[in-house]
Tab-separated table of C-alpha atoms in Angstrom:
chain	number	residue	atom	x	y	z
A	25	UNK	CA	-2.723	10.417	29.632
A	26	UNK	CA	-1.628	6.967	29.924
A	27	UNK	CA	0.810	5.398	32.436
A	28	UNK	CA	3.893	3.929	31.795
A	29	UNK	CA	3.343	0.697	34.038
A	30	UNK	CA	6.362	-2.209	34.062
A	31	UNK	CA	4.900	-5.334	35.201
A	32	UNK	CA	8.278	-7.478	36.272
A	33	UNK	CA	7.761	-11.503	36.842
A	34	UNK	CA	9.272	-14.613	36.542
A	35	UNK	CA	12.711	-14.886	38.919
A	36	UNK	CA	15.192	-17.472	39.933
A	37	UNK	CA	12.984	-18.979	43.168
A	38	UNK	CA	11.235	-22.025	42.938
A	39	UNK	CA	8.157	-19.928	42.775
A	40	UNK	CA	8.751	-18.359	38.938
A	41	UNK	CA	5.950	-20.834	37.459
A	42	UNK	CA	3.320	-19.292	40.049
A	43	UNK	CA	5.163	-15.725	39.689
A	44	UNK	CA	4.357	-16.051	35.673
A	45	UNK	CA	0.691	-17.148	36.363
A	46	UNK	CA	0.467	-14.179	38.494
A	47	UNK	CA	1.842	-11.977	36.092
A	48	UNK	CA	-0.633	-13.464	33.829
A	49	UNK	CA	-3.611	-12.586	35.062
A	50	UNK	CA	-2.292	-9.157	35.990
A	51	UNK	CA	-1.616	-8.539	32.565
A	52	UNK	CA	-4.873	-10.036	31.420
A	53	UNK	CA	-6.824	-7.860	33.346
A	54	UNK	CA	-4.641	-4.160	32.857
A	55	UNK	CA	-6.399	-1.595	30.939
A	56	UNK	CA	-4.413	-1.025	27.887
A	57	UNK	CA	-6.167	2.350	27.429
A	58	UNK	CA	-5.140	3.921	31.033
A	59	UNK	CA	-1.453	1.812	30.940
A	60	UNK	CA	1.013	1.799	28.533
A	61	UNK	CA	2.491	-2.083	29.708
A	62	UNK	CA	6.140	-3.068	29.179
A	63	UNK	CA	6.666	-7.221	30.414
A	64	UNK	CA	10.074	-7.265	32.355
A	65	UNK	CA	10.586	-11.169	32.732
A	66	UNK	CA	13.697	-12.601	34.893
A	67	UNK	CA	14.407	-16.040	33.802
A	68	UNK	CA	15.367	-19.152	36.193
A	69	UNK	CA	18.919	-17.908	34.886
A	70	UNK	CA	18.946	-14.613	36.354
A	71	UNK	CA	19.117	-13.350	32.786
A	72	UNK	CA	16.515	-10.282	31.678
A	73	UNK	CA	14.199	-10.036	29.097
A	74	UNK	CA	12.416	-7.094	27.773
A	75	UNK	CA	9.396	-7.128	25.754
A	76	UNK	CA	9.764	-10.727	24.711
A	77	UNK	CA	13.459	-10.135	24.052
A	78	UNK	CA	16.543	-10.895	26.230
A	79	UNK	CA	18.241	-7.494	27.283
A	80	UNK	CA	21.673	-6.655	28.967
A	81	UNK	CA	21.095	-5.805	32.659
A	82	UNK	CA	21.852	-2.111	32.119
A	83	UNK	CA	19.462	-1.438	28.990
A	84	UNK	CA	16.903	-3.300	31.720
A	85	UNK	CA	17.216	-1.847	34.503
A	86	UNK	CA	17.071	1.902	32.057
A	87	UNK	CA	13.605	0.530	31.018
A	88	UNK	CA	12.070	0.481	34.741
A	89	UNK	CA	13.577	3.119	35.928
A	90	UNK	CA	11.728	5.228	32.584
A	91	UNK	CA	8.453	3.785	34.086
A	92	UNK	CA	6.192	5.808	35.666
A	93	UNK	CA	5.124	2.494	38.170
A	94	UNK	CA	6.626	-0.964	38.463
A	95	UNK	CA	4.324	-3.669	39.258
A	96	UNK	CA	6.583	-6.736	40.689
A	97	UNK	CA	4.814	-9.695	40.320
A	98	UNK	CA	7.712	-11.995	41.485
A	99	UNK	CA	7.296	-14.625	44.628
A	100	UNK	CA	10.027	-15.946	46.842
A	101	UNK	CA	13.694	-15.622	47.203
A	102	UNK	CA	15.143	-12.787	44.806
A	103	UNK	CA	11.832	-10.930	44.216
A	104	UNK	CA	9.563	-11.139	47.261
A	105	UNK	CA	12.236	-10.873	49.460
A	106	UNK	CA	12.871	-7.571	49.616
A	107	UNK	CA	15.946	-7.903	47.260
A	108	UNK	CA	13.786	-6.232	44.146
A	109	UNK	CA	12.190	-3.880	46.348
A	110	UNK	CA	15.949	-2.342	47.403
A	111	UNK	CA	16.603	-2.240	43.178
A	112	UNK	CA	13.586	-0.443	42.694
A	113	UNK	CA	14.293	2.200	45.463
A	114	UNK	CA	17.777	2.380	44.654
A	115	UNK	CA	16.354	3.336	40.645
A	116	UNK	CA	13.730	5.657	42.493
A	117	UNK	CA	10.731	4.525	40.570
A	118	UNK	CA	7.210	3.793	42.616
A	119	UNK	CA	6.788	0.537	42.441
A	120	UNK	CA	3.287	-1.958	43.731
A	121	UNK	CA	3.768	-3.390	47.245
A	122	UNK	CA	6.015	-3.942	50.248
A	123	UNK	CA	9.299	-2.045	51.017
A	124	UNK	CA	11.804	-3.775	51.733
A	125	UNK	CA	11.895	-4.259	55.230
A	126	UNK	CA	8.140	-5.732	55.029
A	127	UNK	CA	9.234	-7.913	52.309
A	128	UNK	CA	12.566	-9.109	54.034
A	129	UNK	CA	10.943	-9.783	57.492
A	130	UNK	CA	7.948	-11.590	55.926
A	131	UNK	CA	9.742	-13.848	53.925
A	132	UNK	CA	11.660	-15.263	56.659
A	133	UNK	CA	9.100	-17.507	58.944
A	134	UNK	CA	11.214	-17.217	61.591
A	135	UNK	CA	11.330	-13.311	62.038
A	136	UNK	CA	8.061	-12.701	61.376
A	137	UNK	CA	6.982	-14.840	64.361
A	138	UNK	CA	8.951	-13.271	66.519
A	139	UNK	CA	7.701	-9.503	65.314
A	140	UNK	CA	4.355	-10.612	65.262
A	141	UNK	CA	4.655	-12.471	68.884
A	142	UNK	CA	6.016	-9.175	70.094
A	143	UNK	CA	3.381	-6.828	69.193
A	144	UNK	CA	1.383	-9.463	70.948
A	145	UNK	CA	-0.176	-11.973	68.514
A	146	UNK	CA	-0.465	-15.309	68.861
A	147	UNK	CA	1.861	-18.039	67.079
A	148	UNK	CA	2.568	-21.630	67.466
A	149	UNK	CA	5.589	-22.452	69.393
A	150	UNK	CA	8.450	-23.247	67.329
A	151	UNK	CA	12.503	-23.535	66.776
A	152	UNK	CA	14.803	-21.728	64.007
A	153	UNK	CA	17.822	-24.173	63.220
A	154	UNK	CA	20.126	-23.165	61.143
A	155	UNK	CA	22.781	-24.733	58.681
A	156	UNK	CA	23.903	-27.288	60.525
A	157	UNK	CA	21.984	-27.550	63.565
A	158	UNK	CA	19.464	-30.242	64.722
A	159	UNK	CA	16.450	-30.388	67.257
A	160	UNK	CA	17.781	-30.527	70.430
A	161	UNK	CA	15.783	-32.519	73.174
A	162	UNK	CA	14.670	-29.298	74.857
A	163	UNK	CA	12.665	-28.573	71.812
A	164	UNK	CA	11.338	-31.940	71.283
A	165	UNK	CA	9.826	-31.919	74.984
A	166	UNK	CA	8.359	-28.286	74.391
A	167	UNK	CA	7.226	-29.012	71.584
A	168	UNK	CA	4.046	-31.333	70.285
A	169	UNK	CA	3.972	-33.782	67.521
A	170	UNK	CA	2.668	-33.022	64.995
A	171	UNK	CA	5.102	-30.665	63.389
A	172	UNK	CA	5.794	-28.990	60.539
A	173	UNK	CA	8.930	-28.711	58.944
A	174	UNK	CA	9.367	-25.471	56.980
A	175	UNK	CA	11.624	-23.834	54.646
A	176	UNK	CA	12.138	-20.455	56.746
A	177	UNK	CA	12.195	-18.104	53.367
A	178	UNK	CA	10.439	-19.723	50.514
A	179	UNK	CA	6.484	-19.738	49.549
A	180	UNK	CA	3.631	-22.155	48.081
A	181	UNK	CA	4.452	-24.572	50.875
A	182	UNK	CA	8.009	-25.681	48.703
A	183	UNK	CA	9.708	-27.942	50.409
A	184	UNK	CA	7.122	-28.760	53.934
A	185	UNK	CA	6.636	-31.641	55.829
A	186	UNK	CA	4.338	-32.586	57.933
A	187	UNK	CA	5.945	-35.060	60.773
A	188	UNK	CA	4.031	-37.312	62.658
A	189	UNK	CA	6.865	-39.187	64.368
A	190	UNK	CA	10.061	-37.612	66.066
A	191	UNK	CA	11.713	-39.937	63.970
A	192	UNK	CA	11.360	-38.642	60.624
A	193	UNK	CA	12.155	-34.894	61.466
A	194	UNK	CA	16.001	-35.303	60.309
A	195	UNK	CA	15.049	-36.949	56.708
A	196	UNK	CA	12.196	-34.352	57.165
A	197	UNK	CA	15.134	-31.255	57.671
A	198	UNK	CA	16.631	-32.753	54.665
A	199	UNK	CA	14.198	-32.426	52.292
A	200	UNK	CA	13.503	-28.858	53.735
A	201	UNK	CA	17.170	-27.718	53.652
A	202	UNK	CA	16.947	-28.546	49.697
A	203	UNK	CA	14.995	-25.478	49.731
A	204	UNK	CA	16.409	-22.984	52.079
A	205	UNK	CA	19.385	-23.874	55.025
A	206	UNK	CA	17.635	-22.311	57.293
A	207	UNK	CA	14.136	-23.846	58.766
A	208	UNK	CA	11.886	-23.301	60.989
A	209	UNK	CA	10.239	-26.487	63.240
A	210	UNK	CA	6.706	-25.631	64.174
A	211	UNK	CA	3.980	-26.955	66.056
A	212	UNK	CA	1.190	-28.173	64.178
A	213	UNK	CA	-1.829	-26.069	65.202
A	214	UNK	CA	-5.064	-27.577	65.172
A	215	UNK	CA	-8.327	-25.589	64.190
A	216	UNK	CA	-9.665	-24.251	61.262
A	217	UNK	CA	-7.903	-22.704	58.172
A	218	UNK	CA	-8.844	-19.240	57.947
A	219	UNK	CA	-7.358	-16.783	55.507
A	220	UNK	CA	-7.856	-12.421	55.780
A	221	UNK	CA	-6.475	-10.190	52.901
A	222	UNK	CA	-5.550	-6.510	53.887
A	223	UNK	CA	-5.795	-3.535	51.363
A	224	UNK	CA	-4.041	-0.322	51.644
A	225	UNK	CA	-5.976	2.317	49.215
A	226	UNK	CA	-4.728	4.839	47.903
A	227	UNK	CA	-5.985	7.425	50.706
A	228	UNK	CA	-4.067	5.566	53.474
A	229	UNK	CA	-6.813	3.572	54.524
A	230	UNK	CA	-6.075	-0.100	55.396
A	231	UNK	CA	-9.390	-2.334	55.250
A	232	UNK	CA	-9.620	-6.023	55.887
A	233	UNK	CA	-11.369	-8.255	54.044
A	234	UNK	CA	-14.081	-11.413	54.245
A	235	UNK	CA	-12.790	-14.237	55.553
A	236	UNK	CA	-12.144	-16.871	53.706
A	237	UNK	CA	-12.046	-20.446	54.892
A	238	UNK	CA	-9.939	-23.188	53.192
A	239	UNK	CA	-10.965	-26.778	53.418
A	240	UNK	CA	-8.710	-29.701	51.667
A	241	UNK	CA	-10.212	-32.240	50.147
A	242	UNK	CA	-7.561	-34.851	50.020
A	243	UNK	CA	-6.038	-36.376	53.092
A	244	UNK	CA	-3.487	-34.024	53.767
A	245	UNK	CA	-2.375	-30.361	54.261
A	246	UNK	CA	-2.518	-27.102	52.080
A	247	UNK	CA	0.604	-27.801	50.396
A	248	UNK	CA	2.101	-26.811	46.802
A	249	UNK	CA	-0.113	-29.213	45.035
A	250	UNK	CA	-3.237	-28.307	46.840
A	251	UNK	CA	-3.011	-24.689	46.447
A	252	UNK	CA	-2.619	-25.300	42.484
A	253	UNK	CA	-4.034	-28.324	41.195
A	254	UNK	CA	-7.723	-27.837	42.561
A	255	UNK	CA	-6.890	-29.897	45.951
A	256	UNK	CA	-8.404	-27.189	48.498
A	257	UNK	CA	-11.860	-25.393	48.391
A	258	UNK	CA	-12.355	-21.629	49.438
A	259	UNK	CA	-15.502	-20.684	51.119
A	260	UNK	CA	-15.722	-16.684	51.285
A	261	UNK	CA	-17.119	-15.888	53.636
A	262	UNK	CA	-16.093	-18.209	55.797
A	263	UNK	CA	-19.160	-19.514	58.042
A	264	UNK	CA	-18.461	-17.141	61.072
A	265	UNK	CA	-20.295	-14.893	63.562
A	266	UNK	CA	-19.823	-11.735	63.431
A	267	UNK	CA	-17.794	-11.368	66.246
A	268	UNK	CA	-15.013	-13.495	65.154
A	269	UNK	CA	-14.886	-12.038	62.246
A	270	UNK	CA	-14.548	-8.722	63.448
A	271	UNK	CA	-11.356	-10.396	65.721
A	272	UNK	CA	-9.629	-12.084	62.885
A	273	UNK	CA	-10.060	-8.738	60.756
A	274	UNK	CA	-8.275	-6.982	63.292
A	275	UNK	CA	-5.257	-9.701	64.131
A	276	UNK	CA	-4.656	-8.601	60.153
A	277	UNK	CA	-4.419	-5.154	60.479
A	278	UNK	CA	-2.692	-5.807	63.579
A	279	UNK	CA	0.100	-7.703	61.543
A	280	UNK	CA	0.125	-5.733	58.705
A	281	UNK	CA	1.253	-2.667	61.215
A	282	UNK	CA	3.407	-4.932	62.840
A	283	UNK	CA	5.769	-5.611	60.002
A	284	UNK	CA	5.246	-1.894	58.310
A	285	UNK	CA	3.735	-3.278	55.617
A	286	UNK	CA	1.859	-1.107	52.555
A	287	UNK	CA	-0.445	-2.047	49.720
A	288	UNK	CA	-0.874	-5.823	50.604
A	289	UNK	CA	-0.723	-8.177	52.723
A	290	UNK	CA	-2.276	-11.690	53.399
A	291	UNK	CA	-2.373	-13.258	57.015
A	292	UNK	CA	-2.955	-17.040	57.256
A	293	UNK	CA	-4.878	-18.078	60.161
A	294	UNK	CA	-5.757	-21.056	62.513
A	295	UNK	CA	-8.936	-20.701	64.474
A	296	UNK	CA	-8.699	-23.167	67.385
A	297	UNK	CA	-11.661	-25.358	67.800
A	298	UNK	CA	-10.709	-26.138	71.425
A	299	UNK	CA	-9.002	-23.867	74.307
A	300	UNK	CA	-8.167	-20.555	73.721
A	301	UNK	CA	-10.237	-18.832	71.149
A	302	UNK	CA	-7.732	-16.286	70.049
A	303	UNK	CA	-6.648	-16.822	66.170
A	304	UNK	CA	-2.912	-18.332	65.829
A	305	UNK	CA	-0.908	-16.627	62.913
A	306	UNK	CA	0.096	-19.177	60.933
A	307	UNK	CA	2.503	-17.594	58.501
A	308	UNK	CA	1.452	-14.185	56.435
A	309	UNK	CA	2.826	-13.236	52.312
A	310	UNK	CA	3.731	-10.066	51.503
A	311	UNK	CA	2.989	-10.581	47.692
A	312	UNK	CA	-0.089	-13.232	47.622
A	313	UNK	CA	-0.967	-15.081	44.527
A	314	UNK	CA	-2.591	-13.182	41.738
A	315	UNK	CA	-3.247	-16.282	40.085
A	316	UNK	CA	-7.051	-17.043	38.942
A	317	UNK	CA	-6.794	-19.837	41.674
A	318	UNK	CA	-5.318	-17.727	44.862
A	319	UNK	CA	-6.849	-16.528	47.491
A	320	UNK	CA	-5.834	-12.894	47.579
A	321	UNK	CA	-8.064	-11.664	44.361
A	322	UNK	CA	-11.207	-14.279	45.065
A	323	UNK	CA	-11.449	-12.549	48.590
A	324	UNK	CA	-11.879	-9.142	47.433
A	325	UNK	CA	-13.934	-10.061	44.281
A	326	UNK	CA	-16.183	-11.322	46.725
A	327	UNK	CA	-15.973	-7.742	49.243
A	328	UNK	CA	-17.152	-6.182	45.685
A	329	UNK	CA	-13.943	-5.146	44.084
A	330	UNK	CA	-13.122	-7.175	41.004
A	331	UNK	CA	-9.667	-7.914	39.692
A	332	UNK	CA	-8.854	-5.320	37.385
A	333	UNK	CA	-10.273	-2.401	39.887
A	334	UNK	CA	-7.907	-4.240	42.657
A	335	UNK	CA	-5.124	-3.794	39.914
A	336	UNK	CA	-5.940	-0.214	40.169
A	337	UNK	CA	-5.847	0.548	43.738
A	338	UNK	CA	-2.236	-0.707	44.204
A	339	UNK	CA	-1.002	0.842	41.232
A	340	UNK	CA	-3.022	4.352	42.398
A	341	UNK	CA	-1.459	3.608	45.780
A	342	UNK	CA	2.032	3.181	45.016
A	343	UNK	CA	1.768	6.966	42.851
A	344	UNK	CA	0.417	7.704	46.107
A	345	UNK	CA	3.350	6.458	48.117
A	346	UNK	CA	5.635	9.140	45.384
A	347	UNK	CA	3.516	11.925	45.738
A	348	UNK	CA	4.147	11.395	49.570
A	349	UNK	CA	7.996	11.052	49.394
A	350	UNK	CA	9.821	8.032	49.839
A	351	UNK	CA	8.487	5.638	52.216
A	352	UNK	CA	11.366	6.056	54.978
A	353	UNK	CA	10.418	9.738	54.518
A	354	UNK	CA	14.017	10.486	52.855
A	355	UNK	CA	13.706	11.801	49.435
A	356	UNK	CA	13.771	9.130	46.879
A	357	UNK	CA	17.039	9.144	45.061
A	358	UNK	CA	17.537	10.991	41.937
A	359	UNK	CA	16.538	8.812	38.193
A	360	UNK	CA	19.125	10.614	36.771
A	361	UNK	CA	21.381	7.405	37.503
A	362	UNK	CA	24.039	6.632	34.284
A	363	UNK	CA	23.755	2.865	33.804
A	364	UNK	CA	26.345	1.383	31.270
């Protein structure tokens, strides 16, 4: 018996490009014989399209909720945010990945520093300003140059800057604010790029996978064009002893409890080459790349499972997460929903 699986992409973020590569590769690697695949694409428009063809909102929205599974393959604001997640409880059909308070905390930089930071990981020090506000001189003096200017809810690096000078941070929040009002001002971390996946199978169990170590090869940063235009290399393992493997492996689990996350999760580490050896949590993505370039697959193609098996265990797990009752252990609401 084959399952009806929805796999739902694209979206109006500045991500939909990367969401569509995602999607992709998902779909080139689904077993047509165990799924029976319907493509559910949201266009930079907001409008939907079903099979190839544009489709009224309603008629959508009747197509996912017939699925047995949603697989939402959708990065950033109005997808990864938790906004799809609340549509596809709200329909009552399982879908692959976070809920939505996983997906709404770990989209905003800001919050998830300060959940992480209270259940006692490390993170660099750092200032929220909001629409309108600027660094105040406090902040300067606590905090050390360099900095990074981030949009506090968007991915693939959009819209960071790197600031070497207290002087450009306001052209620095402009360019940032283009992306998102709200930013975040952190301290630059210094150490080593490290990278853990986390995997929820179906039975429950949450396992952590290899290391994997990102080196740049241009002059500056992971950014946007970096991460998809061949400017960073990905050693996996990464050269570590065991012991610091074993601690970064944990600091994942640790954050993937943290923000109550299921299925997925990928935490984004510094390892500091000097002082304290404990790993800094740089930021963490609730939906990773699924691209033939991210992270995210590579890492657990090289713990043994390839992509189409890790395709698999999240779609098994989220059947899992029905069989189990709703995640907020309420009943999940009826699909017998009329949609006009």
């Amino acid at each position: 018996m084959t399952t009806r699986l929805a796999v739902l992409y694209g979206g109006q973020s500045g991500e939909h490009d990367v969401s569509c590569r995602s999607a992709a590769s998902i779909l080139a690697h689904l077993d047509r014989e165990r799924y029976q695949v319907t493509e559910v694409l949201i266009d930079r428009d907001g409008g939907w399209h079903v099979g190839g063809r544009p489709t009224p909102l309603p008629a959508a929205l009747r197509v996912l909720r017939a699925q047995d599974v949603v697989f939402p393959a959708l990065h950033g604001p109005y997808g990864e945010d938790g906004t799809v997640s609340s549509l596809l409880e709200w329909l009552g059909v399982p879908y692959v990945g976070n809920g939505v308070f996983a997906s709404a905390a770990g989209m905003d930089k800001g919050v998830t520093k300060r959940l992480l930071a209270a259940d006692g990981l490390r993170v660099s020090p750092g200032v929220t300003l909001r629409p309108g506000e600027a660094l105040s001189p406090e902040d300067q003096r606590r905090l050390e140059l360099p900095v990074f200017v981030k949009p506090a809810r968007a991915g693939s690096s959009l819209g960071v800057v790197k600031v070497d000078d207290w002087a450009g941070v306001p052209a620095a929040l402009e360019q940032a604010r283009q992306v998102d009002p709200k930013v975040l001002i952190e301290q630059g971390a210094r150490g080593r790029e490290i990278d853990v996946a986390v995997l929820q199978h179906p039975d429950g169990r949450v396992q952590a996978g290899p290391p994997l170590e990102i080196r740049v090869t241009g002059a500056g940063f992971f950014d946007y064009d970096a991460k998809y235009d061949g400017g960073a290399i990905f050693q996996i393992p990464a050269p570590l002893d065991a012991a610091t493997t074993e601690v970064l492996q944990d600091r994942a689990v640790r954050a993937f409890q943290a923000l109550d996350c299921r299925g997925l999760l990928r935490v984004d580490f510094f390892l500091p080459t000097e002082g304290s050896p404990e790993p800094i949590v740089n930021e963490v993505n609730t939906f990773p790349g699924f691209t033939a370039a991210s992270q995210f697959p590579q890492i657990w193609q090289q713990a043994g499972i390839e992509f189409a098996a890790l395709i698999d265990i999240l779609i098994a797990g989220a059947l899992a997460d029905q069989d189990h009752g709703h995640p907020s252990g309420l009943p999940r609401p009826a699909r017998a929903v009329d949609l006009v």
